[in-house]
Each structure stands twice: as structure tokens, then as C-alpha cells.
């Protein structure tokens, strides 16, 4: 090539030439403080039940949960989101609002035994209803406005049991406002709401529904969760939740929705969380088990991509594993 062609070359590789340069110029970083770990708690006794579709994830009974919490604390993770599997389910999800319900018992025990842990709860009815839908039914459809009343009672009940933050996940219209009102009326003005504001009707939730035993017994959730084709609607959902008093906005799932995380981050000033959901976890675990990918590397790259897209907070089943990597 003639000399003048070389003169025209811009050389971004200069800044990638060694680890010292790369470390200096890295734009996004993943830290243990970004991560929230989901924990499934069952009302059964003496239980550590493996979730077959999610290697490394278990349903824990309260009498054995110490084993899990010790690993969590050892990894450096300090924040959990709790999911309950009640002893009994019914049409209106009574366990969800019972003072002696599985989540309420869990909150009291973990708060007493591990005051350093931040405890977040999923506020939704699908783990507690025998039909598996996220609200109460009227004519085989989820009745939005009646459901709000149950969500209010569930949030208050969690707050009374000591929850640090509630995370309503049912995609009911008005849920954030209803829960904010109810919490404030009961003097829980300090309990923040991390809203599952932008939650898609996703096939990636499959393994979670095994873990939480919460698959809908008929139909699907497409009449309340969002259409995966929609982007502008995500803005509307986010705006409504901001108006209603959400403190943190969540996008869910994460990996197939990085464009939405970025959109929400750029168009609002609230902190943005994303949920790296069960199917995203299972796909990496399955491919790694087959030896088709390097599971650890793909895990870290995926979590970093969520940070790069704009997530401030990542809820992930990888939290313990990733944190163990980050501390060495
Ligand atoms: C409850 C809830 C779900 C998830 C979190 N909260 C399931 C659903 O909406 O069907 C999914 C989490 C995951 O897949 O890891 N509404
Ligand atoms: Zn639900």
C-alpha cells in the first residue's frame, strides 16, 4: 500500500494493546453490589428440593435455609428477592395475605437471623392461587381492580413482617399507585417499590414456573403481560409507574430485551433494574453442561451486557456464582 493510505488509518487498537490499557478504558463494570439473588422458600419441612430445569437452584424449607444463606453471605451477596411456595393454594391466594403465610414467616426469620440482608418480596398472586393466574378471576379472566385490593393487603402484610422493599410483578393497571397508597396509609412510607414496570409475556419464564409451581392452569398471561413485539408501549408502562410512585423500574426478561433496558434508562431518571430470568439461566447452564460453551465466561459476559445496556441492578440466579468470581 502507498504511504498515504497508512496515514489515513485510525488506530483504536492502540487503546486495546494490553490489559493495563483495557482496564483503564473499560466503560461498564459488573460488581457484587449490582446483584440480587432470588430464593424459593417452601412451606414443607426438611426440604432442599432441586429444580431440575435450573441446576444449582433449590426450593428451601425454613428449617434448612441456613445452608443457602450461608453460601449467599459467603459470596458477598447482601440482597435477596423471595418467592414463596405455600402449603395450600386457593382461588384468592389466601396464603399471600396471611400473617402466618410462607413469605411472612420467612421475612420474620431471616430478619431476625440475618439483619445484614436486604429482603425484597415479589408481590403477585400467581404463586398462591390454585389457578396460577396473577390475580383473582371473574369469568375466567383476571379482574384487574379487584386484584388491586389483594395486592395492597399482600404488600402491607409483607411490610408488617419486615420487608425492606416490595416488587409488584403482576402487570395490573394501577398496582403501583394502589400499593403506594396502602403502604403510606399504614405508615410504611419508607418501604420502596421496585416495580416490574415493563414485563413481557415471555416463554423464558418456563423454568421459574416449575420452581415456583405457578404455571397458569388454563390460558396464558398475554392479556396482562406485554407483547414481546412492543417497544413504545414500554415507555408508556414506565411513565405510568413513575406517576404512580415507583422508586425503581424493572425490565424483564433481560437478555432478549437489552434494547428496552437501554430505552428505559435513557428516557427516565429512576434507577433501572432488570431480571435475568429463569430461561436465560437454564439455557446457559444446559449449553455449559454439554460442553458447548464456557458457562462461566458466558455468564459474566451476559451480566456485563445488562450493565452496558443501562441496568443499575440485576436480579439473577447467577448472583452467587458471579459474586464468587468477582471477589477473586
Ligand atoms: C410472578 C413472577 C414470575 C417471574 C417473576 N415473578 C413468573 C411469571 O410472571 O410467570 C419470572 C421469573 C423467572 O422466570 O425467573 N409473576
Ligand atoms: Zn404473577
mmCIF file of C-alpha atoms and ligand atoms in Angstrom:
data_model
loop_
_atom_site.group_PDB
_atom_site.id
_atom_site.type_symbol
_atom_site.label_atom_id
_atom_site.label_comp_id
_atom_site.label_asym_id
_atom_site.label_seq_id
_atom_site.Cartn_x
_atom_site.Cartn_y
_atom_site.Cartn_z
ATOM 1 C CA UNK A 1 0.000 0.000 0.000
ATOM 2 C CA UNK A 2 1.187 3.546 -0.732
ATOM 3 C CA UNK A 3 2.292 5.532 2.287
ATOM 4 C CA UNK A 4 -0.666 7.935 2.227
ATOM 5 C CA UNK A 5 -3.131 5.078 2.764
ATOM 6 C CA UNK A 6 -1.396 4.194 6.052
ATOM 7 C CA UNK A 7 -1.595 7.843 7.011
ATOM 8 C CA UNK A 8 -5.371 7.633 6.881
ATOM 9 C CA UNK A 9 -5.748 4.691 9.234
ATOM 10 C CA UNK A 10 -7.332 5.462 12.602
ATOM 11 C CA UNK A 11 -5.972 3.067 15.215
ATOM 12 C CA UNK A 12 -8.413 2.232 18.034
ATOM 13 C CA UNK A 13 -6.324 -0.893 18.669
ATOM 14 C CA UNK A 14 -3.750 1.358 20.365
ATOM 15 C CA UNK A 15 -6.018 1.506 23.375
ATOM 16 C CA UNK A 16 -6.578 -2.250 23.477
ATOM 17 C CA UNK A 17 -2.993 -3.356 23.252
ATOM 18 C CA UNK A 18 -2.658 -4.766 26.767
ATOM 19 C CA UNK A 19 -4.633 -5.426 29.908
ATOM 20 C CA UNK A 20 -3.483 -2.231 31.538
ATOM 21 C CA UNK A 21 -4.946 -0.121 28.714
ATOM 22 C CA UNK A 22 -8.083 -2.225 28.582
ATOM 23 C CA UNK A 23 -8.623 -1.883 32.328
ATOM 24 C CA UNK A 24 -8.179 1.892 32.051
ATOM 25 C CA UNK A 25 -10.697 2.287 29.244
ATOM 26 C CA UNK A 26 -13.416 -0.139 30.288
ATOM 27 C CA UNK A 27 -16.824 1.579 30.171
ATOM 28 C CA UNK A 28 -19.084 -0.846 32.050
ATOM 29 C CA UNK A 29 -18.269 -2.877 35.128
ATOM 30 C CA UNK A 30 -20.105 -5.569 36.993
ATOM 31 C CA UNK A 31 -19.912 -5.564 40.786
ATOM 32 C CA UNK A 32 -21.398 -7.719 43.512
ATOM 33 C CA UNK A 33 -23.366 -4.696 44.683
ATOM 34 C CA UNK A 34 -25.344 -4.776 41.436
ATOM 35 C CA UNK A 35 -26.755 -8.221 42.091
ATOM 36 C CA UNK A 36 -29.915 -9.544 43.735
ATOM 37 C CA UNK A 37 -30.353 -13.281 44.279
ATOM 38 C CA UNK A 38 -33.789 -14.958 44.026
ATOM 39 C CA UNK A 39 -34.602 -17.564 46.701
ATOM 40 C CA UNK A 40 -37.528 -20.013 46.647
ATOM 41 C CA UNK A 41 -38.946 -20.890 50.044
ATOM 42 C CA UNK A 42 -41.374 -23.773 50.524
ATOM 43 C CA UNK A 43 -43.794 -24.327 53.382
ATOM 44 C CA UNK A 44 -42.766 -28.020 53.501
ATOM 45 C CA UNK A 45 -40.464 -29.251 56.271
ATOM 46 C CA UNK A 46 -36.906 -30.521 55.920
ATOM 47 C CA UNK A 47 -36.732 -29.736 52.210
ATOM 48 C CA UNK A 48 -33.929 -28.929 49.798
ATOM 49 C CA UNK A 49 -35.655 -29.733 46.535
ATOM 50 C CA UNK A 50 -33.618 -29.377 43.365
ATOM 51 C CA UNK A 51 -35.315 -27.562 40.484
ATOM 52 C CA UNK A 52 -34.466 -29.904 37.641
ATOM 53 C CA UNK A 53 -34.588 -27.246 34.943
ATOM 54 C CA UNK A 54 -32.407 -24.822 36.925
ATOM 55 C CA UNK A 55 -29.215 -26.568 38.029
ATOM 56 C CA UNK A 56 -27.979 -25.220 41.374
ATOM 57 C CA UNK A 57 -31.345 -23.735 42.350
ATOM 58 C CA UNK A 58 -33.495 -25.296 45.087
ATOM 59 C CA UNK A 59 -36.729 -24.884 46.960
ATOM 60 C CA UNK A 60 -35.721 -24.454 50.594
ATOM 61 C CA UNK A 61 -37.728 -25.060 53.732
ATOM 62 C CA UNK A 62 -37.214 -22.593 56.559
ATOM 63 C CA UNK A 63 -35.646 -25.249 58.778
ATOM 64 C CA UNK A 64 -32.880 -25.796 56.204
ATOM 65 C CA UNK A 65 -32.494 -22.398 54.589
ATOM 66 C CA UNK A 66 -29.394 -21.606 56.657
ATOM 67 C CA UNK A 67 -27.302 -23.701 54.247
ATOM 68 C CA UNK A 68 -28.312 -21.428 51.375
ATOM 69 C CA UNK A 69 -27.987 -18.148 53.266
ATOM 70 C CA UNK A 70 -24.501 -19.085 54.452
ATOM 71 C CA UNK A 71 -23.443 -19.527 50.813
ATOM 72 C CA UNK A 72 -25.082 -16.239 49.863
ATOM 73 C CA UNK A 73 -23.306 -14.294 52.590
ATOM 74 C CA UNK A 74 -20.028 -16.022 51.831
ATOM 75 C CA UNK A 75 -20.247 -14.899 48.202
ATOM 76 C CA UNK A 76 -20.735 -11.288 49.279
ATOM 77 C CA UNK A 77 -24.351 -11.005 48.104
ATOM 78 C CA UNK A 78 -26.462 -8.949 50.514
ATOM 79 C CA UNK A 79 -29.826 -8.721 48.761
ATOM 80 C CA UNK A 80 -32.459 -11.384 48.139
ATOM 81 C CA UNK A 81 -35.775 -11.458 46.348
ATOM 82 C CA UNK A 82 -38.040 -14.048 47.934
ATOM 83 C CA UNK A 83 -40.605 -16.316 46.286
ATOM 84 C CA UNK A 84 -42.923 -18.464 48.395
ATOM 85 C CA UNK A 85 -44.435 -21.853 47.703
ATOM 86 C CA UNK A 86 -47.346 -22.115 50.155
ATOM 87 C CA UNK A 87 -48.679 -25.307 51.738
ATOM 88 C CA UNK A 88 -52.068 -24.673 50.189
ATOM 89 C CA UNK A 89 -53.344 -22.690 47.251
ATOM 90 C CA UNK A 90 -56.883 -21.430 46.692
ATOM 91 C CA UNK A 91 -58.835 -19.244 44.286
ATOM 92 C CA UNK A 92 -57.898 -15.972 46.019
ATOM 93 C CA UNK A 93 -54.367 -16.865 47.101
ATOM 94 C CA UNK A 94 -55.121 -16.603 50.825
ATOM 95 C CA UNK A 95 -51.604 -17.551 51.931
ATOM 96 C CA UNK A 96 -50.286 -14.374 50.300
ATOM 97 C CA UNK A 97 -52.056 -12.163 52.830
ATOM 98 C CA UNK A 98 -51.825 -14.445 55.863
ATOM 99 C CA UNK A 99 -49.691 -13.320 58.780
ATOM 100 C CA UNK A 100 -48.560 -16.946 59.062
ATOM 101 C CA UNK A 101 -48.039 -17.298 55.300
ATOM 102 C CA UNK A 102 -44.803 -18.707 53.958
ATOM 103 C CA UNK A 103 -43.316 -15.341 52.973
ATOM 104 C CA UNK A 104 -44.337 -13.655 56.202
ATOM 105 C CA UNK A 105 -42.676 -16.424 58.241
ATOM 106 C CA UNK A 106 -39.597 -16.237 56.055
ATOM 107 C CA UNK A 107 -39.304 -12.471 56.462
ATOM 108 C CA UNK A 108 -39.505 -12.675 60.240
ATOM 109 C CA UNK A 109 -36.975 -15.498 60.480
ATOM 110 C CA UNK A 110 -34.421 -14.046 58.062
ATOM 111 C CA UNK A 111 -34.733 -10.537 59.524
ATOM 112 C CA UNK A 112 -34.041 -11.939 62.981
ATOM 113 C CA UNK A 113 -31.207 -14.275 61.963
ATOM 114 C CA UNK A 114 -29.502 -12.124 59.294
ATOM 115 C CA UNK A 115 -30.111 -8.427 59.914
ATOM 116 C CA UNK A 116 -27.448 -7.555 57.308
ATOM 117 C CA UNK A 117 -29.589 -8.954 54.462
ATOM 118 C CA UNK A 118 -31.883 -6.760 52.397
ATOM 119 C CA UNK A 119 -35.115 -8.657 51.763
ATOM 120 C CA UNK A 120 -37.278 -7.910 48.756
ATOM 121 C CA UNK A 121 -40.558 -9.681 48.033
ATOM 122 C CA UNK A 122 -42.396 -10.434 44.824
ATOM 123 C CA UNK A 123 -45.904 -9.053 45.245
ATOM 124 C CA UNK A 124 -48.158 -11.122 42.992
ATOM 125 C CA UNK A 125 -50.812 -13.777 43.380
ATOM 126 C CA UNK A 126 -49.714 -16.495 40.943
ATOM 127 C CA UNK A 127 -47.688 -18.487 43.470
ATOM 128 C CA UNK A 128 -50.698 -18.615 45.796
ATOM 129 C CA UNK A 129 -53.703 -19.150 43.533
ATOM 130 C CA UNK A 130 -54.838 -22.659 42.583
ATOM 131 C CA UNK A 131 -55.471 -21.447 39.005
ATOM 132 C CA UNK A 132 -51.963 -19.940 38.774
ATOM 133 C CA UNK A 133 -53.022 -16.545 37.420
ATOM 134 C CA UNK A 134 -51.594 -13.299 38.796
ATOM 135 C CA UNK A 135 -54.916 -12.044 40.178
ATOM 136 C CA UNK A 136 -58.419 -13.001 41.210
ATOM 137 C CA UNK A 137 -60.678 -14.252 38.461
ATOM 138 C CA UNK A 138 -64.069 -13.148 37.205
ATOM 139 C CA UNK A 139 -65.411 -15.285 34.365
ATOM 140 C CA UNK A 140 -62.029 -16.926 33.711
ATOM 141 C CA UNK A 141 -60.380 -13.509 33.306
ATOM 142 C CA UNK A 142 -58.136 -11.704 35.792
ATOM 143 C CA UNK A 143 -60.213 -8.947 37.388
ATOM 144 C CA UNK A 144 -57.796 -6.014 37.500
ATOM 145 C CA UNK A 145 -59.475 -3.763 40.041
ATOM 146 C CA UNK A 146 -60.431 -6.476 42.498
ATOM 147 C CA UNK A 147 -56.866 -7.772 42.326
ATOM 148 C CA UNK A 148 -55.521 -4.382 43.428
ATOM 149 C CA UNK A 149 -57.157 -4.824 46.793
ATOM 150 C CA UNK A 150 -55.398 -8.164 47.318
ATOM 151 C CA UNK A 151 -52.065 -6.693 46.257
ATOM 152 C CA UNK A 152 -52.497 -3.897 48.779
ATOM 153 C CA UNK A 153 -53.126 -6.408 51.544
ATOM 154 C CA UNK A 154 -50.178 -8.540 50.437
ATOM 155 C CA UNK A 155 -47.797 -5.561 50.440
ATOM 156 C CA UNK A 156 -48.959 -4.402 53.882
ATOM 157 C CA UNK A 157 -48.605 -7.910 55.221
ATOM 158 C CA UNK A 158 -45.028 -8.123 53.900
ATOM 159 C CA UNK A 159 -44.223 -4.725 55.386
ATOM 160 C CA UNK A 160 -45.599 -5.793 58.763
ATOM 161 C CA UNK A 161 -43.353 -8.850 58.606
ATOM 162 C CA UNK A 162 -40.310 -6.653 57.981
ATOM 163 C CA UNK A 163 -39.740 -6.492 54.223
ATOM 164 C CA UNK A 164 -37.214 -3.894 53.017
ATOM 165 C CA UNK A 165 -38.671 -3.362 49.531
ATOM 166 C CA UNK A 166 -41.652 -4.728 47.592
ATOM 167 C CA UNK A 167 -41.612 -5.711 43.938
ATOM 168 C CA UNK A 168 -45.087 -5.976 42.392
ATOM 169 C CA UNK A 169 -44.872 -8.245 39.339
ATOM 170 C CA UNK A 170 -48.424 -8.867 38.153
ATOM 171 C CA UNK A 171 -48.723 -6.134 35.487
ATOM 172 C CA UNK A 172 -52.074 -4.999 36.881
ATOM 173 C CA UNK A 173 -53.051 -1.459 35.874
ATOM 174 C CA UNK A 174 -52.773 0.856 38.851
ATOM 175 C CA UNK A 175 -50.863 -1.630 41.008
ATOM 176 C CA UNK A 176 -48.025 0.704 41.933
ATOM 177 C CA UNK A 177 -50.350 3.539 42.964
ATOM 178 C CA UNK A 178 -52.589 1.195 44.934
ATOM 179 C CA UNK A 179 -49.646 -0.337 46.795
ATOM 180 C CA UNK A 180 -48.029 3.069 47.471
ATOM 181 C CA UNK A 181 -51.305 4.351 48.935
ATOM 182 C CA UNK A 182 -51.759 1.301 51.106
ATOM 183 C CA UNK A 183 -48.185 1.355 52.414
ATOM 184 C CA UNK A 184 -48.361 5.065 53.185
ATOM 185 C CA UNK A 185 -51.710 4.691 54.948
ATOM 186 C CA UNK A 186 -50.088 2.117 57.231
ATOM 187 C CA UNK A 187 -47.022 4.242 57.970
ATOM 188 C CA UNK A 188 -44.726 2.294 55.692
ATOM 189 C CA UNK A 189 -43.655 5.398 53.798
ATOM 190 C CA UNK A 190 -40.049 4.149 53.903
ATOM 191 C CA UNK A 191 -40.718 0.910 52.021
ATOM 192 C CA UNK A 192 -39.737 1.462 48.368
ATOM 193 C CA UNK A 193 -41.491 -0.074 45.370
ATOM 194 C CA UNK A 194 -39.375 -1.738 42.693
ATOM 195 C CA UNK A 195 -41.995 -2.171 40.006
ATOM 196 C CA UNK A 196 -41.868 -4.878 37.387
ATOM 197 C CA UNK A 197 -42.937 -1.998 35.170
ATOM 198 C CA UNK A 198 -42.011 -3.453 31.814
ATOM 199 C CA UNK A 199 -42.681 -7.165 31.954
ATOM 200 C CA UNK A 200 -43.190 -9.122 28.759
ATOM 201 C CA UNK A 201 -45.311 -12.239 28.226
ATOM 202 C CA UNK A 202 -42.222 -14.368 27.751
ATOM 203 C CA UNK A 203 -41.512 -18.030 27.119
ATOM 204 C CA UNK A 204 -38.289 -17.507 29.101
ATOM 205 C CA UNK A 205 -40.253 -17.840 32.370
ATOM 206 C CA UNK A 206 -40.791 -21.580 31.838
ATOM 207 C CA UNK A 207 -38.303 -22.958 34.393
ATOM 208 C CA UNK A 208 -39.420 -20.440 37.045
ATOM 209 C CA UNK A 209 -42.926 -21.823 36.848
ATOM 210 C CA UNK A 210 -41.508 -25.264 37.748
ATOM 211 C CA UNK A 211 -39.560 -23.697 40.596
ATOM 212 C CA UNK A 212 -42.462 -21.690 41.987
ATOM 213 C CA UNK A 213 -45.161 -24.166 40.919
ATOM 214 C CA UNK A 214 -47.012 -21.224 39.432
ATOM 215 C CA UNK A 215 -47.881 -22.144 35.851
ATOM 216 C CA UNK A 216 -51.354 -20.945 34.851
ATOM 217 C CA UNK A 217 -53.753 -23.883 34.860
ATOM 218 C CA UNK A 218 -55.537 -22.567 31.788
ATOM 219 C CA UNK A 219 -54.806 -19.882 29.221
ATOM 220 C CA UNK A 220 -51.731 -17.667 29.432
ATOM 221 C CA UNK A 221 -50.668 -14.256 30.706
ATOM 222 C CA UNK A 222 -50.818 -12.343 27.433
ATOM 223 C CA UNK A 223 -53.796 -10.261 28.494
ATOM 224 C CA UNK A 224 -51.751 -8.628 31.260
ATOM 225 C CA UNK A 225 -48.049 -9.042 30.434
ATOM 226 C CA UNK A 226 -46.657 -7.116 27.449
ATOM 227 C CA UNK A 227 -46.387 -8.224 23.833
ATOM 228 C CA UNK A 228 -42.710 -9.012 23.070
ATOM 229 C CA UNK A 229 -43.094 -7.084 19.810
ATOM 230 C CA UNK A 230 -43.644 -3.753 21.560
ATOM 231 C CA UNK A 231 -41.133 -1.050 22.376
ATOM 232 C CA UNK A 232 -43.064 2.227 22.588
ATOM 233 C CA UNK A 233 -45.547 0.588 24.931
ATOM 234 C CA UNK A 234 -42.633 0.035 27.328
ATOM 235 C CA UNK A 235 -42.303 3.796 27.642
ATOM 236 C CA UNK A 236 -45.969 4.126 28.473
ATOM 237 C CA UNK A 237 -45.786 1.424 31.151
ATOM 238 C CA UNK A 238 -42.714 3.100 32.637
ATOM 239 C CA UNK A 239 -44.319 6.564 32.626
ATOM 240 C CA UNK A 240 -47.437 5.277 34.372
ATOM 241 C CA UNK A 241 -45.418 3.599 37.113
ATOM 242 C CA UNK A 242 -43.346 6.739 37.645
ATOM 243 C CA UNK A 243 -46.569 8.757 38.005
ATOM 244 C CA UNK A 244 -47.917 6.221 40.470
ATOM 245 C CA UNK A 245 -44.838 6.479 42.667
ATOM 246 C CA UNK A 246 -42.461 3.677 41.693
ATOM 247 C CA UNK A 247 -38.951 4.050 43.115
ATOM 248 C CA UNK A 248 -37.175 1.647 40.757
ATOM 249 C CA UNK A 249 -38.296 0.413 37.329
ATOM 250 C CA UNK A 250 -37.634 -3.142 36.231
ATOM 251 C CA UNK A 251 -37.428 -4.588 32.746
ATOM 252 C CA UNK A 252 -37.997 -8.315 32.384
ATOM 253 C CA UNK A 253 -36.631 -10.536 30.830
ATOM 254 C CA UNK A 254 -33.148 -9.066 30.336
ATOM 255 C CA UNK A 255 -31.046 -10.622 27.610
ATOM 256 C CA UNK A 256 -33.545 -10.580 24.765
ATOM 257 C CA UNK A 257 -34.687 -7.100 25.886
ATOM 258 C CA UNK A 258 -31.441 -5.144 26.167
ATOM 259 C CA UNK A 259 -32.857 -2.539 23.777
ATOM 260 C CA UNK A 260 -35.704 -1.963 26.226
ATOM 261 C CA UNK A 261 -33.326 -1.624 29.198
ATOM 262 C CA UNK A 262 -31.416 0.990 27.214
ATOM 263 C CA UNK A 263 -34.596 2.793 26.203
ATOM 264 C CA UNK A 264 -35.912 2.988 29.761
ATOM 265 C CA UNK A 265 -32.531 4.080 31.107
ATOM 266 C CA UNK A 266 -32.291 6.918 28.594
ATOM 267 C CA UNK A 267 -35.847 8.136 28.962
ATOM 268 C CA UNK A 268 -36.294 8.182 32.741
ATOM 269 C CA UNK A 269 -34.294 9.292 35.743
ATOM 270 C CA UNK A 270 -35.257 6.418 38.041
ATOM 271 C CA UNK A 271 -32.843 3.570 38.745
ATOM 272 C CA UNK A 272 -33.347 0.703 36.313
ATOM 273 C CA UNK A 273 -33.344 -2.960 37.280
ATOM 274 C CA UNK A 274 -33.518 -5.956 35.005
ATOM 275 C CA UNK A 275 -34.489 -9.554 35.705
ATOM 276 C CA UNK A 276 -32.182 -12.112 34.142
ATOM 277 C CA UNK A 277 -34.933 -14.726 34.157
ATOM 278 C CA UNK A 278 -35.037 -18.467 34.638
ATOM 279 C CA UNK A 279 -34.952 -19.466 30.951
ATOM 280 C CA UNK A 280 -31.898 -17.291 30.345
ATOM 281 C CA UNK A 281 -30.179 -19.067 33.237
ATOM 282 C CA UNK A 282 -31.221 -22.536 32.124
ATOM 283 C CA UNK A 283 -30.031 -22.040 28.549
ATOM 284 C CA UNK A 284 -26.532 -21.140 29.685
ATOM 285 C CA UNK A 285 -26.455 -23.967 32.227
ATOM 286 C CA UNK A 286 -27.653 -26.519 29.675
ATOM 287 C CA UNK A 287 -25.191 -25.497 26.984
ATOM 288 C CA UNK A 288 -22.363 -25.432 29.538
ATOM 289 C CA UNK A 289 -23.273 -28.917 30.799
ATOM 290 C CA UNK A 290 -22.994 -30.177 27.241
ATOM 291 C CA UNK A 291 -19.596 -28.551 26.963
ATOM 292 C CA UNK A 292 -20.811 -26.386 24.089
ATOM 293 C CA UNK A 293 -19.969 -23.063 25.709
ATOM 294 C CA UNK A 294 -17.791 -21.862 28.573
ATOM 295 C CA UNK A 295 -20.580 -21.335 31.097
ATOM 296 C CA UNK A 296 -18.677 -19.004 33.430
ATOM 297 C CA UNK A 297 -17.489 -16.767 30.623
ATOM 298 C CA UNK A 298 -20.938 -16.576 29.026
ATOM 299 C CA UNK A 299 -22.490 -15.831 32.422
ATOM 300 C CA UNK A 300 -20.148 -12.913 33.082
ATOM 301 C CA UNK A 301 -20.436 -11.581 29.539
ATOM 302 C CA UNK A 302 -24.238 -11.682 29.732
ATOM 303 C CA UNK A 303 -24.384 -9.876 33.073
ATOM 304 C CA UNK A 304 -21.919 -7.276 31.827
ATOM 305 C CA UNK A 305 -24.085 -6.735 28.741
ATOM 306 C CA UNK A 306 -27.019 -5.903 31.030
ATOM 307 C CA UNK A 307 -24.878 -3.308 32.812
ATOM 308 C CA UNK A 308 -23.698 -1.885 29.478
ATOM 309 C CA UNK A 309 -27.307 -1.615 28.310
ATOM 310 C CA UNK A 310 -28.037 0.539 31.352
ATOM 311 C CA UNK A 311 -29.175 -1.740 34.160
ATOM 312 C CA UNK A 312 -28.232 -0.432 37.599
ATOM 313 C CA UNK A 313 -29.484 -3.589 39.292
ATOM 314 C CA UNK A 314 -29.567 -7.190 38.050
ATOM 315 C CA UNK A 315 -31.748 -9.867 39.571
ATOM 316 C CA UNK A 316 -30.107 -13.144 38.639
ATOM 317 C CA UNK A 317 -29.901 -16.814 39.602
ATOM 318 C CA UNK A 318 -26.182 -16.444 38.807
ATOM 319 C CA UNK A 319 -25.699 -13.931 41.640
ATOM 320 C CA UNK A 320 -23.777 -16.239 43.999
ATOM 321 C CA UNK A 321 -21.598 -17.690 41.245
ATOM 322 C CA UNK A 322 -20.866 -14.312 39.679
ATOM 323 C CA UNK A 323 -20.071 -12.781 43.073
ATOM 324 C CA UNK A 324 -17.647 -15.588 43.808
ATOM 325 C CA UNK A 325 -15.851 -14.748 40.567
ATOM 326 C CA UNK A 326 -15.823 -11.044 41.271
ATOM 327 C CA UNK A 327 -14.190 -11.388 44.691
ATOM 328 C CA UNK A 328 -11.102 -13.241 43.470
HETATM 329 C C1 LIG B 1 -44.585 -13.787 39.207
HETATM 330 C C2 LIG B 1 -43.218 -13.837 38.650
HETATM 331 C C3 LIG B 1 -42.736 -14.575 37.541
HETATM 332 C C4 LIG B 1 -41.372 -14.334 37.464
HETATM 333 C C5 LIG B 1 -41.057 -13.446 38.494
HETATM 334 N N1 LIG B 1 -42.215 -13.140 39.198
HETATM 335 C C6 LIG B 1 -43.414 -15.534 36.649
HETATM 336 C C7 LIG B 1 -44.386 -15.118 35.662
HETATM 337 O O1 LIG B 1 -44.719 -13.939 35.501
HETATM 338 O O2 LIG B 1 -44.891 -16.036 35.033
HETATM 339 C C8 LIG B 1 -40.449 -14.945 36.437
HETATM 340 C C9 LIG B 1 -39.055 -15.113 36.861
HETATM 341 C C10 LIG B 1 -38.231 -16.043 36.059
HETATM 342 O O3 LIG B 1 -38.613 -16.609 35.021
HETATM 343 O O4 LIG B 1 -37.096 -16.232 36.511
HETATM 344 N N2 LIG B 1 -45.499 -13.055 38.491
HETATM 345 ZN ZN1 LIG B 2 -47.676 -13.440 38.918
#
